[in-house]
Amino acid sequence: GAKKKARCPGLGLFYTILSAFLFSVASLFLKKIEDVHSVEVSAFRCVFQMAFVLPGLIYYKTGFLGPKGKRIFLFFRGFLGSTAMVLLYYAYQVMPLADATVITFTSPVFTSLLAWIFLKEKYSLWDLLFTLFAVTGVILIARPPFLFGSHVTGIEGSYSDHIKGTIAAIASTLSAASTIVILRKVGKSVHYFLSIWYYAVIGLIGCVVALFVLNEWRLPHCGRDRVFLILIGLLGLGGQVFLTKALQIEKAGPVSIMRTMDVVFAFILQVLFLNHLPTWWTVGGALCVVASSSGTAIRKWRHSVKKAKQREI
């Protein structure tokens, strides 16, 4: 038979870096938009997701509702996933780009904690240590007055907006972690495209309702903002595609570690295009969070390798 073509070494990690870059640039464009609410930006993102996923659903003949026993899980996956997106976009708009990005990287730690609570997965002392590291990183970024005093420097805008953005970023991270736990519960019984479909449809419905309630629906006055909205949708979609490709050809551990390049790109873009130098508190918080998420990823990677070897024996 014909020999299989050798896979390019490191291709999955390259896809991961490219995905991180696209996500970071999309976040930068979000910061550049001046008069569009984060909920409206999320609605545009959902429209792009639906346009991409619909042909895949038709091609794979998955249907639009999924298996009966899994629909409730898919609904909560869509609701929590879209909620995480809206909250994250809000955090990007009201606080420094690097700060919001760093907080989102506590997701693997909270995923381990929620998987221990709801899926009865193992939670060791190492996991507790990584959780404490992540919480320390978030505290260094938020810098609450009762610990750091009333005069906090190096924030973007007012301190109240900084705190609101921090709370939104943490809530977004918890929602994203809950989404991953739900996807683990569902397993491979539901097609990946169907999961994204629920995320996009429920997100779009929720965003439209929220926009009418808040009375925030408006077309951008500036042509540049309209271009940014389109680019955010395209770049977010591209980032998700490359991340999915990376996970298909590379182990989850190295991909999770390489995803920390999101933080590096966020710092670089913030300095180059937003003229906002990060404080040493932010750098310290970033190091704590990156160490925490990388440690969690390495432990899970080693555990999966050990289980694979045991199966071979």
XYZ file of C-alpha atoms in Angstrom:
313
model
C 0.000 0.000 0.000
C 0.923 3.635 -0.347
C 2.963 5.038 2.496
C 1.343 7.673 4.689
C 2.769 11.144 4.263
C 4.869 12.057 7.314
C 3.334 14.761 9.457
C 5.315 17.977 9.672
C 6.875 18.052 13.164
C 5.680 20.972 15.228
C 2.784 21.794 12.902
C 0.227 21.522 15.719
C 2.241 23.922 17.890
C 2.535 26.347 14.963
C -1.264 26.232 14.554
C -1.587 26.973 18.293
C 0.678 30.042 18.060
C -1.208 31.233 14.981
C -4.509 30.756 16.819
C -3.191 32.748 19.808
C -2.073 35.555 17.499
C -5.462 35.747 15.747
C -7.345 35.811 19.065
C -5.034 38.556 20.366
C -5.451 40.721 17.257
C -9.239 40.306 17.491
C -9.040 41.515 21.105
C -6.972 44.510 19.989
C -9.622 45.465 17.394
C -12.249 45.157 20.116
C -10.317 47.698 22.193
C -10.200 50.021 19.168
C -13.995 50.019 18.680
C -15.347 53.165 20.312
C -19.156 53.177 20.365
C -20.382 49.580 20.173
C -21.519 47.619 23.235
C -19.756 44.323 24.006
C -23.096 42.474 23.670
C -23.495 43.746 20.101
C -19.942 42.670 19.225
C -20.776 39.213 20.619
C -23.907 39.088 18.429
C -21.808 39.737 15.312
C -19.384 37.012 16.388
C -22.296 34.555 16.764
C -23.526 35.374 13.238
C -20.097 34.478 11.819
C -20.053 31.247 13.837
C -23.460 30.237 12.472
C -22.468 30.997 8.874
C -19.388 28.786 9.276
C -21.035 25.877 11.097
C -24.272 25.580 9.053
C -22.617 23.987 5.959
C -20.825 21.523 8.260
C -24.085 20.457 9.928
C -25.652 19.859 6.520
C -22.602 17.967 5.221
C -22.278 15.675 8.266
C -26.091 15.281 8.592
C -25.991 15.847 12.349
C -29.358 17.614 12.537
C -29.888 20.866 14.403
C -31.042 19.607 17.827
C -28.765 16.665 18.608
C -29.556 13.449 20.524
C -32.565 13.752 22.870
C -30.652 12.825 26.003
C -27.930 15.404 25.298
C -29.995 18.468 24.411
C -30.138 19.869 27.937
C -26.326 19.652 28.154
C -25.984 21.309 24.746
C -28.315 24.100 25.855
C -26.242 24.850 28.951
C -23.063 24.565 26.881
C -24.441 27.194 24.519
C -25.720 29.444 27.305
C -22.545 29.319 29.409
C -20.242 29.563 26.388
C -21.985 32.642 24.984
C -22.140 34.205 28.471
C -18.378 33.715 28.786
C -17.868 35.459 25.430
C -20.022 38.503 26.334
C -18.361 38.922 29.736
C -14.893 38.590 28.241
C -15.619 41.202 25.570
C -16.885 43.552 28.276
C -13.680 42.984 30.286
C -11.567 43.754 27.209
C -13.405 47.050 26.752
C -13.064 48.391 30.317
C -9.649 47.128 31.489
C -6.141 46.697 30.017
C -5.906 44.038 27.317
C -3.100 42.120 29.029
C -4.894 42.083 32.403
C -8.110 40.612 30.964
C -6.154 38.045 28.905
C -4.152 36.885 31.921
C -7.280 36.346 34.035
C -8.827 34.151 31.332
C -5.847 31.810 31.624
C -7.007 30.697 35.057
C -9.611 28.597 33.211
C -7.669 25.252 33.337
C -7.336 25.578 37.115
C -11.050 26.232 37.644
C -11.862 23.440 35.182
C -9.969 20.965 37.379
C -11.837 22.232 40.449
C -15.287 21.986 38.806
C -14.462 18.558 37.319
C -13.607 17.369 40.846
C -16.933 18.696 42.180
C -19.280 17.567 39.387
C -17.460 14.723 37.584
C -15.680 13.254 40.616
C -12.296 13.552 38.898
C -9.146 13.407 41.002
C -8.074 16.680 42.671
C -4.630 16.500 44.261
C -2.543 18.812 46.438
C -0.763 19.941 43.255
C -4.094 21.073 41.836
C -4.790 23.000 45.038
C -1.356 24.657 44.797
C -2.008 25.678 41.168
C -5.402 27.075 42.200
C -3.753 29.207 44.886
C -1.203 30.448 42.321
C -4.035 31.421 39.957
C -5.954 33.255 42.702
C -2.742 35.093 43.684
C -2.253 36.191 40.075
C -5.805 37.544 39.870
C -5.347 39.458 43.150
C -2.135 41.052 41.846
C -3.987 42.213 38.740
C -7.167 43.405 40.514
C -5.229 45.021 43.387
C -8.167 45.448 45.812
C -7.888 48.604 47.985
C -8.051 46.727 51.302
C -4.718 45.079 50.359
C -3.027 47.677 48.148
C -4.418 50.967 49.510
C -6.760 53.461 47.901
C -4.258 54.887 45.379
C -3.859 52.242 42.677
C -1.703 53.175 39.675
C -1.311 51.711 36.187
C -4.988 50.959 35.555
C -6.966 51.976 32.474
C -9.818 54.429 33.146
C -11.461 54.518 36.580
C -10.782 51.972 39.314
C -14.493 51.050 39.466
C -14.336 50.044 35.773
C -11.167 48.069 36.508
C -12.944 46.126 39.260
C -16.032 45.578 37.058
C -13.784 44.289 34.285
C -11.973 41.980 36.708
C -15.270 40.544 38.000
C -16.502 40.087 34.412
C -13.245 38.333 33.412
C -13.436 35.983 36.422
C -17.121 35.216 35.710
C -16.201 34.606 32.057
C -13.457 32.197 33.123
C -15.826 30.278 35.417
C -18.422 30.064 32.616
C -15.780 28.807 30.179
C -14.567 26.221 32.705
C -18.176 25.059 33.241
C -18.528 24.716 29.472
C -15.497 22.427 29.298
C -16.882 20.282 32.126
C -20.181 19.945 30.225
C -18.326 18.977 27.042
C -16.453 16.303 29.002
C -19.773 15.021 30.318
C -21.206 14.847 26.795
C -18.039 13.233 25.431
C -17.766 12.244 21.774
C -21.463 11.398 21.413
C -22.155 14.875 19.989
C -20.421 16.275 16.906
C -18.137 19.267 17.437
C -20.073 21.350 14.877
C -23.336 20.766 16.756
C -21.756 22.036 19.965
C -20.652 25.256 18.231
C -24.105 25.579 16.625
C -25.811 25.662 20.044
C -23.196 28.147 21.234
C -23.852 30.489 18.280
C -27.673 30.223 18.163
C -28.271 30.599 21.903
C -25.642 33.332 22.055
C -27.267 35.276 19.216
C -30.764 34.996 20.738
C -29.472 36.052 24.159
C -27.494 38.974 22.715
C -30.460 40.277 20.679
C -32.761 40.125 23.719
C -30.144 41.825 25.907
C -29.587 44.587 23.320
C -33.297 45.434 23.236
C -33.541 45.369 27.045
C -30.470 47.591 27.418
C -31.497 49.716 24.418
C -27.917 49.506 23.154
C -28.479 48.357 19.559
C -26.873 50.762 17.080
C -24.903 50.544 13.872
C -21.386 51.939 14.243
C -21.192 55.561 13.078
C -17.637 55.108 11.824
C -16.784 52.964 8.818
C -13.622 51.861 10.610
C -15.672 50.356 13.458
C -17.739 48.365 10.949
C -14.547 46.952 9.449
C -13.315 46.077 12.945
C -16.566 44.208 13.679
C -16.146 42.089 10.548
C -12.477 41.444 11.321
C -13.288 40.425 14.915
C -15.736 37.834 13.579
C -13.289 36.513 10.968
C -10.250 36.471 13.280
C -12.195 34.818 16.109
C -13.414 32.164 13.692
C -9.919 31.660 12.273
C -8.443 31.345 15.759
C -10.977 28.683 16.676
C -10.347 26.733 13.456
C -6.558 26.689 13.949
C -6.923 25.725 17.613
C -9.186 22.835 16.627
C -6.682 21.725 13.960
C -3.884 21.898 16.535
C -5.789 19.656 18.957
C -6.447 17.162 16.155
C -2.748 16.589 15.350
C -1.021 17.395 18.651
C -1.423 16.266 22.262
C -3.538 18.521 24.476
C -0.688 19.145 26.965
C 1.760 20.899 24.605
C -1.128 22.827 23.007
C -2.300 24.093 26.427
C 1.219 25.228 27.301
C 1.751 26.927 23.936
C -1.580 28.740 24.299
C 0.090 30.909 26.936
C 1.489 32.796 23.927
C -1.870 34.620 24.112
C -0.493 36.456 27.142
C 2.762 37.346 25.368
C 0.932 38.684 22.313
C -1.473 40.655 24.548
C 1.434 42.390 26.304
C 3.167 43.187 22.994
C 0.025 44.529 21.284
C -0.926 46.571 24.349
C 2.472 48.308 24.373
C 2.747 48.805 20.584
C -0.794 49.875 19.677
C -2.484 51.024 22.901
C 0.502 52.848 24.457
C -0.205 51.266 27.831
C 2.803 49.888 29.690
C 1.925 47.021 32.064
C 2.821 47.479 35.723
C 5.067 45.109 37.649
C 1.944 43.953 39.518
C 0.436 42.828 36.209
C 3.673 41.096 35.170
C 3.823 39.310 38.532
C 0.174 38.266 38.230
C 0.805 37.031 34.687
C 3.752 34.897 35.833
C 1.626 33.354 38.610
C -1.256 32.556 36.254
C 0.972 31.216 33.446
C 2.851 29.012 35.940
C -0.474 27.764 37.286
C -2.067 26.969 33.903
C 1.178 25.442 32.536
C 1.592 23.283 35.641
C -1.997 22.054 35.341
C -1.492 21.240 31.638
C 1.814 19.403 32.261
C 0.288 17.293 35.050
C -2.673 16.289 32.884
C -0.348 15.541 29.965
C 1.904 13.291 32.084
C -1.165 11.548 33.548
C -2.554 10.817 30.049
C 0.845 9.507 28.858
C 1.077 7.232 31.903
C -2.440 5.867 31.286
C -1.591 5.238 27.608
C 1.510 3.243 28.607
C -0.528 1.198 31.104
C -3.010 0.303 28.344
C -0.155 -0.866 26.114
C 1.112 -3.138 28.897
